Short mmCIF file of C-alpha atoms in Angstrom, two decimals:
data_model
loop_
_atom_site.label_atom_id
_atom_site.label_comp_id
_atom_site.label_asym_id
_atom_site.label_seq_id
_atom_site.Cartn_x
_atom_site.Cartn_y
_atom_site.Cartn_z
CA MET A 1 158.50 127.52 79.87
CA LEU A 2 161.22 129.92 79.25
CA LEU A 3 160.29 131.35 76.02
CA PRO A 4 156.85 132.65 77.38
CA PHE A 5 158.62 134.00 80.31
CA LEU A 6 161.10 135.79 78.07
CA CYS A 7 158.39 137.15 75.98
CA LEU A 8 156.44 138.04 78.57
CA LEU A 9 159.78 140.32 80.03
CA SER A 10 159.93 141.72 76.62
CA THR A 11 156.34 142.93 77.00
CA VAL A 12 156.61 144.45 80.09
CA PHE A 13 159.98 145.91 79.79
CA GLY A 14 160.43 146.04 75.97
CA ASP A 15 163.83 146.02 73.94
CA GLY A 16 165.80 149.00 73.31
CA GLU A 17 167.11 151.96 75.89
CA ILE A 18 165.90 154.96 77.30
CA LEU A 19 167.05 158.60 76.31
CA VAL A 20 166.84 161.21 79.04
CA LEU A 21 167.21 164.76 78.34
CA GLY A 22 168.64 166.33 81.28
CA GLY A 23 168.65 163.90 84.39
CA GLN A 24 170.97 165.92 86.69
CA GLY A 25 168.61 167.70 88.98
CA LEU A 26 166.18 166.67 91.50
CA ALA A 27 163.57 164.74 89.61
CA GLY A 28 166.15 163.82 86.72
CA SER A 29 168.44 162.12 88.79
CA ALA A 30 165.89 160.20 90.97
CA THR A 31 164.14 159.23 87.45
CA LEU A 32 167.61 157.86 86.44
CA SER A 33 167.87 155.81 89.56
CA ALA A 34 164.41 154.35 89.22
CA LEU A 35 164.86 153.47 85.48
CA LEU A 36 168.17 151.77 86.43
CA GLU A 37 166.52 150.01 89.38
CA ALA A 38 163.81 148.45 86.59
CA ASN A 39 166.76 147.17 84.55
CA PHE A 40 166.20 149.60 81.80
CA GLU A 41 169.45 150.88 79.82
CA VAL A 42 169.71 154.37 80.13
CA THR A 43 171.81 157.14 77.79
CA ALA A 44 171.37 160.74 79.15
CA LEU A 45 172.01 163.86 77.28
CA ASN A 46 173.01 166.77 79.16
CA ASP A 47 175.77 169.59 79.91
CA ASN A 48 177.62 166.90 81.98
CA LYS A 49 178.05 169.08 84.73
CA ASN A 50 178.57 167.52 88.10
CA TYR A 51 175.46 168.79 90.26
CA PHE A 52 175.83 167.27 93.91
CA ASP A 53 177.07 163.46 93.43
CA TYR A 54 175.73 162.98 89.72
CA HIS A 55 179.03 161.70 88.64
CA GLU A 56 179.76 159.66 91.48
CA THR A 57 176.36 158.14 91.24
CA PHE A 58 175.90 157.67 87.60
CA SER A 59 178.86 157.66 85.54
CA SER A 60 179.31 154.15 85.60
CA LYS A 61 175.80 153.01 85.14
CA ILE A 62 174.90 155.12 82.08
CA GLU A 63 175.93 156.27 78.68
CA SER A 64 176.37 160.10 78.32
CA LEU A 65 175.75 162.29 75.63
CA ALA A 66 177.45 165.94 76.16
CA CYS A 67 175.30 168.62 75.01
CA LEU A 68 174.29 172.20 75.87
CA ARG A 69 170.63 172.08 75.46
CA SER A 70 170.22 175.89 75.83
CA ALA A 71 172.48 176.13 72.56
CA GLY A 72 169.90 173.73 70.44
CA LEU A 73 170.10 170.11 69.64
CA SER A 74 170.81 170.79 66.07
CA GLY A 75 174.48 171.56 67.48
CA CYS A 76 174.98 168.24 69.43
CA PHE A 77 177.56 166.30 67.65
CA GLU A 78 177.47 163.59 70.33
CA LEU A 79 173.71 163.40 69.75
CA GLN A 80 173.95 163.46 65.98
CA ASN A 81 176.40 160.43 65.83
CA TYR A 82 174.15 158.65 68.53
CA ILE A 83 171.22 158.88 66.06
CA LYS A 84 173.12 157.95 63.01
CA GLY A 85 174.00 154.79 64.96
CA ALA A 86 170.25 153.99 64.79
CA PRO A 87 169.89 152.66 68.28
CA LYS A 88 166.47 151.06 69.51
CA ILE A 89 164.84 153.41 71.77
CA ARG A 90 162.05 152.19 74.01
CA ALA A 91 161.38 155.68 75.06
CA ILE A 92 162.57 159.49 75.45
CA VAL A 93 162.15 161.16 78.84
CA ASP A 94 162.33 164.87 78.18
CA PHE A 95 163.28 167.12 81.45
CA THR A 96 164.65 169.85 79.47
CA SER A 97 162.21 171.16 76.74
CA SER A 98 160.77 174.32 78.82
CA ALA A 99 159.52 176.48 75.75
CA LYS A 100 157.61 175.60 72.76
CA ALA A 101 160.31 176.24 70.37
CA LEU A 102 162.64 173.68 72.43
CA MET A 103 160.07 170.85 72.10
CA GLU A 104 159.58 171.82 68.50
CA GLU A 105 163.20 171.09 67.80
CA ALA A 106 163.42 167.97 69.96
CA VAL A 107 160.62 166.00 68.10
CA GLU A 108 161.90 167.03 64.85
CA ILE A 109 165.62 165.76 65.59
CA LEU A 110 164.70 162.96 67.78
CA ALA A 111 161.56 161.56 65.68
CA PRO A 112 163.92 159.22 63.43
CA LEU A 113 164.59 157.25 66.68
CA ASN A 114 161.00 156.11 66.36
CA PRO A 115 160.39 155.96 70.28
CA GLU A 116 157.49 154.00 71.29
CA VAL A 117 156.54 156.82 73.68
CA TYR A 118 157.75 160.54 74.46
CA VAL A 119 157.54 161.18 78.37
CA PHE A 120 157.44 164.94 78.97
CA VAL A 121 157.92 166.36 82.85
CA SER A 122 155.98 169.16 82.79
CA ALA A 123 154.69 171.32 85.51
CA ALA A 124 151.39 172.56 87.29
CA ALA A 125 152.36 175.86 86.23
CA VAL A 126 150.33 175.35 83.23
CA TYR A 127 146.95 175.55 84.89
CA ASP A 128 148.10 179.32 85.98
CA VAL A 129 147.62 180.13 82.34
CA ALA A 130 144.44 178.34 81.76
CA ILE A 131 140.75 179.14 82.47
CA PRO A 132 140.35 178.81 86.38
CA VAL A 133 138.73 175.71 87.70
CA PRO A 134 137.65 174.47 91.38
CA ALA A 135 140.32 172.47 93.04
CA PRO A 136 141.35 169.62 92.95
CA ILE A 137 142.52 170.13 89.38
CA LYS A 138 141.97 167.58 86.69
CA GLU A 139 144.27 166.75 84.03
CA GLU A 140 141.63 167.36 81.19
CA GLU A 141 140.94 171.38 82.82
CA VAL A 142 143.60 173.02 80.82
CA GLN A 143 141.96 175.39 78.11
CA ARG A 144 143.62 178.74 77.33
CA PRO A 145 141.22 181.83 77.47
CA GLU A 146 139.40 182.78 74.05
CA SER A 147 140.05 186.48 74.85
CA VAL A 148 143.58 187.47 73.46
CA ILE A 149 143.67 190.32 76.31
CA MET A 150 142.86 187.62 79.03
CA ARG A 151 145.33 184.84 77.36
CA GLU A 152 148.18 187.62 77.27
CA SER A 153 147.41 188.33 81.04
CA TYR A 154 147.66 185.11 82.14
CA ASN A 155 150.70 184.46 80.15
CA GLU A 156 152.39 187.63 81.63
CA LYS A 157 151.70 186.51 85.06
CA ASN A 158 153.37 183.12 84.90
CA THR A 159 155.62 182.96 81.74
CA PHE A 160 157.17 179.34 82.80
CA GLY A 161 153.64 178.03 82.64
CA ASN A 162 152.94 179.53 79.18
CA ASN A 163 156.13 178.19 78.01
CA MET A 164 155.70 174.82 79.92
CA LEU A 165 152.13 174.55 78.19
CA GLY A 166 153.23 175.55 74.82
CA SER A 167 155.90 172.71 75.22
CA GLU A 168 152.92 170.13 75.69
CA GLU A 169 150.93 171.84 72.72
CA ALA A 170 153.73 171.18 70.28
CA LEU A 171 154.11 167.48 71.66
CA LYS A 172 150.68 166.81 71.23
CA ASP A 173 151.03 168.17 67.66
CA SER A 174 153.96 166.06 66.93
CA GLY A 175 152.25 162.87 66.16
CA LEU A 176 154.42 160.99 68.52
CA PRO A 177 152.86 159.12 71.27
CA TYR A 178 153.13 160.81 74.47
CA VAL A 179 152.90 160.85 78.19
CA ILE A 180 152.98 164.11 80.11
CA LEU A 181 153.37 164.07 83.85
CA ARG A 182 152.51 167.60 85.20
CA CYS A 183 154.24 168.08 88.61
CA ALA A 184 153.79 170.55 91.33
CA ASP A 185 156.49 172.41 92.96
CA ILE A 186 159.06 169.44 93.32
CA VAL A 187 160.86 168.96 96.71
CA GLY A 188 163.41 166.42 97.84
CA PRO A 189 167.30 165.83 97.69
CA ARG A 190 169.67 167.08 95.01
CA ASP A 191 167.36 170.51 93.87
CA THR A 192 169.28 172.30 91.63
CA THR A 193 167.07 175.40 92.19
CA TYR A 194 168.03 174.92 95.90
CA ARG A 195 164.43 176.38 97.20
CA TRP A 196 163.95 173.85 100.12
CA TRP A 197 167.61 174.22 101.23
CA GLN A 198 167.20 177.98 101.52
CA TYR A 199 164.36 177.52 103.85
CA GLN A 200 166.14 175.04 105.82
CA VAL A 201 169.31 176.89 106.30
CA TRP A 202 166.82 179.77 107.46
CA VAL A 203 165.03 177.74 109.94
CA GLU A 204 168.49 175.76 111.22
CA HIS A 205 169.67 179.53 112.03
CA PHE A 206 166.82 181.54 112.74
CA GLU A 207 168.00 183.07 115.72
CA LEU A 208 171.12 184.19 113.94
CA ILE A 209 169.41 185.36 110.82
CA ASN A 210 166.96 187.11 112.89
CA THR A 211 164.60 187.71 109.94
CA GLY A 212 161.01 186.20 110.18
CA PHE A 213 159.72 184.37 107.07
CA VAL A 214 157.51 186.71 105.06
CA VAL A 215 154.10 185.31 103.77
CA PRO A 216 152.16 187.43 101.38
CA SER A 217 148.53 187.70 102.67
CA MET A 218 147.23 186.10 99.44
CA LEU A 219 149.03 182.76 100.31
CA LYS A 220 148.14 182.81 103.89
CA ASN A 221 145.25 179.97 103.35
CA MET A 222 146.10 178.96 99.85
CA ARG A 223 146.24 175.38 99.61
CA TYR A 224 148.71 173.84 97.14
CA SER A 225 150.46 170.68 96.33
CA LEU A 226 154.06 169.59 96.15
CA THR A 227 155.74 166.80 94.29
CA TYR A 228 158.74 164.54 95.68
CA GLY A 229 161.44 163.79 93.37
CA GLY A 230 161.55 160.42 93.66
CA ASP A 231 157.65 160.32 92.86
CA VAL A 232 158.44 161.44 89.56
CA GLY A 233 160.70 158.46 89.07
CA GLN A 234 158.17 156.00 90.26
CA ALA A 235 155.56 157.62 87.72
CA VAL A 236 157.96 157.49 84.68
CA VAL A 237 158.78 153.89 84.99
CA SER A 238 155.08 153.10 85.77
CA ALA A 239 154.24 154.54 82.28
CA LEU A 240 157.01 152.78 80.76
CA GLN A 241 155.81 149.30 82.04
CA LYS A 242 152.21 149.87 81.60
CA GLY A 243 152.65 151.21 78.01
CA VAL A 244 150.17 153.81 78.16
CA LYS A 245 150.17 156.33 75.63
CA ASP A 246 148.75 160.00 74.62
CA ARG A 247 147.78 160.47 78.70
CA VAL A 248 148.28 163.45 81.02
CA TYR A 249 149.09 162.55 84.59
CA ASN A 250 149.28 165.01 87.64
CA ILE A 251 152.07 163.66 89.79
CA ALA A 252 151.85 165.16 93.44
CA MET A 253 151.90 164.11 97.24
CA GLU A 254 148.39 163.47 98.53
CA LYS A 255 149.25 165.67 101.44
CA GLU A 256 147.63 169.52 100.81
CA PHE A 257 149.87 172.31 102.14
CA THR A 258 149.50 176.22 102.81
CA LEU A 259 152.72 178.26 103.07
CA PRO A 260 152.46 178.63 106.60
CA HIS A 261 151.70 175.17 107.34
CA PHE A 262 154.79 173.94 105.43
CA LEU A 263 157.18 176.46 107.23
CA LEU A 264 155.99 175.32 110.46
CA GLU A 265 156.47 171.53 109.52
CA LEU A 266 160.11 172.29 108.78
CA CYS A 267 160.51 174.29 111.94
CA LYS A 268 159.18 171.26 113.60
CA ALA A 269 161.69 168.86 112.08
CA PHE A 270 164.24 171.11 114.20
CA ASP A 271 162.27 171.57 117.22
CA SER A 272 162.36 175.23 116.48
CA ALA A 273 158.32 175.76 116.17
CA ASP A 274 158.72 178.07 119.04
CA THR A 275 161.29 180.29 117.71
CA CYS A 276 160.15 180.63 114.13
CA TRP A 277 157.86 183.39 113.13
CA ALA A 278 156.64 185.26 110.35
CA ASP A 279 155.11 188.44 108.87
CA PHE A 280 152.09 188.45 106.71
CA THR A 281 152.23 191.35 104.05
CA GLU A 282 149.91 192.95 101.54
CA ALA A 283 153.12 193.54 99.42
CA GLU A 284 153.18 191.32 96.22
CA GLU A 285 157.02 191.62 96.02
CA THR A 286 158.48 189.59 98.44
CA TYR A 287 160.87 186.95 98.71
CA THR A 288 158.53 183.75 98.69
CA ILE A 289 159.94 180.34 97.53
CA TYR A 290 156.75 178.02 97.34
CA PRO A 291 154.14 177.87 95.76
CA SER A 292 155.23 179.05 92.10
CA ASN A 293 151.98 178.19 90.83
CA HIS A 294 148.75 179.37 92.61
CA GLN A 295 145.82 177.60 90.91
CA GLY A 296 145.39 175.06 94.17
CA ILE A 297 145.86 171.22 94.80
CA LEU A 298 145.97 168.92 91.86
CA SER A 299 144.02 165.97 91.91
CA ILE A 300 145.94 162.32 91.41
CA VAL A 301 143.04 160.26 90.93
CA ARG A 302 144.01 159.46 87.36
CA ALA A 303 147.74 158.69 88.04
CA ARG A 304 146.35 156.45 91.10
CA GLU A 305 144.02 154.35 88.68
CA GLU A 306 146.21 154.24 85.79
CA LEU A 307 149.70 154.06 86.83
CA ASP A 308 149.04 152.63 90.19
CA PHE A 309 150.81 155.70 91.56
CA HIS A 310 151.41 155.74 95.35
CA PRO A 311 152.91 158.79 96.52
CA THR A 312 155.54 158.93 99.26
CA PRO A 313 154.07 160.01 102.64
CA TRP A 314 154.87 163.34 103.80
CA ASP A 315 156.64 162.30 106.75
CA THR A 316 159.14 160.25 104.86
CA VAL A 317 159.84 163.04 102.38
CA LEU A 318 160.33 165.67 105.18
CA ARG A 319 162.76 163.46 107.17
CA GLU A 320 164.96 162.04 104.03
CA THR A 321 165.02 165.81 102.52
CA VAL A 322 165.84 167.28 105.91
CA GLN A 323 168.74 164.62 106.49
CA PHE A 324 170.12 164.95 102.96
CA TYR A 325 170.26 168.86 103.25
CA SER A 326 172.00 168.63 107.05
CA GLU A 327 174.75 166.26 105.58
CA ALA A 328 174.94 168.36 102.47
CA ARG A 329 176.56 171.28 103.91
CA LEU A 330 179.80 169.84 104.45
CA ARG A 331 179.72 167.38 101.59
CA PHE A 332 178.68 169.89 98.83
CA THR A 333 180.57 173.08 99.03
CA ASN A 334 179.72 174.84 95.82
CA GLU A 335 175.99 173.78 96.01
CA ARG A 336 176.21 175.34 99.76
CA ASN A 337 177.99 178.48 98.96
CA THR A 338 175.10 179.12 96.26
CA VAL A 339 172.80 178.72 98.94
CA LEU A 340 174.12 181.29 101.07
CA GLN A 341 174.42 183.52 98.07
CA LYS A 342 170.75 183.34 97.58
CA LEU A 343 170.13 184.04 101.18
CA GLY A 344 172.71 186.77 101.22
CA ASP A 345 171.18 188.55 98.51
CA ASN A 346 167.17 187.98 99.33
CA VAL A 347 166.97 187.58 103.11
CA ILE A 348 170.06 188.83 105.13
CA PRO A 349 171.53 191.49 102.94
CA TYR A 350 172.67 193.24 105.90
CA LEU A 351 174.47 190.10 107.26
CA SER A 352 178.05 189.01 106.34
CA VAL A 353 178.00 185.50 104.91
CA GLY A 354 180.89 184.95 106.94
CA PRO A 355 179.23 183.90 110.34
CA LEU A 356 176.62 181.95 108.91
CA ASN A 357 179.51 180.41 106.50
CA LEU A 358 181.23 179.20 109.42
CA ILE A 359 178.41 177.73 111.39
CA LEU A 360 177.45 175.63 108.14
CA THR A 361 180.89 174.30 107.93
CA THR A 362 181.18 173.30 111.70
CA LYS A 363 179.91 169.78 112.46
CA PHE A 364 177.39 169.93 115.03
CA LYS A 365 174.23 167.86 116.00
CA PHE A 366 170.47 169.31 115.91
#
């Protein structure tokens, strides 16, 4: 009876390891945790910087390859030696190929590893450079405009979306089996873009900052999706375990948002709903952190049906994320100072960072 059981394990989990490109940020670190929890062996290729508690959490659990991704994989000597060792790779999970040229280089250099599947974590921003369709947006509804003028106009408005769609196209053209996960703006602990944390500091110290949120009128009623970092890890593991190939999935929370609604939810988490306020403006140039794509909510029907995807409830996301950043102000001082700098530059240029920094480094209960 043991042999059939072992064969079943091999079918479900497969032999070999997972090579992760990136893995230090919000979705990346959550995916590393999910892969390890599912008993996959993991090798991560990144610049080896210690964002938040990355080294503390993963240094003894995964193999690491040091590489400055922006300089190109061809110059990564540790990667070249790794490839020469002919490891048996189950899958590649890519968080870093954020432009067509980067993806083309990646698939060319990594193709000799013969992965069973190449998982690319993409972005819902690709829908901003495609022909608009009614929401909720389905995965197959990505088609660039035929008009060159219109295509260039879309690309100019969302360069990131254009780059990510170019990466998707390069991966599909490579001939490698692929899974593409399109994520909305990703929220949760360990966000190296510091977007949520900025809003949270703003809410926590609203009276001190004394500057209301600025919401462009075009975003007042615009519905959009958000993606929880932990759900990306769930989707990656599910795709590997189920053996899906050549499929694209939207990954997002079930709950829909507008920017005023999101800000109100965050204010409520600090019992500040009565003191928070926002200005609505017709100006296009405002400091708005969410959303980064404007085509509307994502359909997650396909992910539910094929990946058995169950997004984390919003109440859990809100509670866990607020708690993490409330504790992070004392634990992760470098990251905290980056948040303060961003707020100082964009929201409160007239306010010295000193008083705010003093509050953030003082222990108190909310």
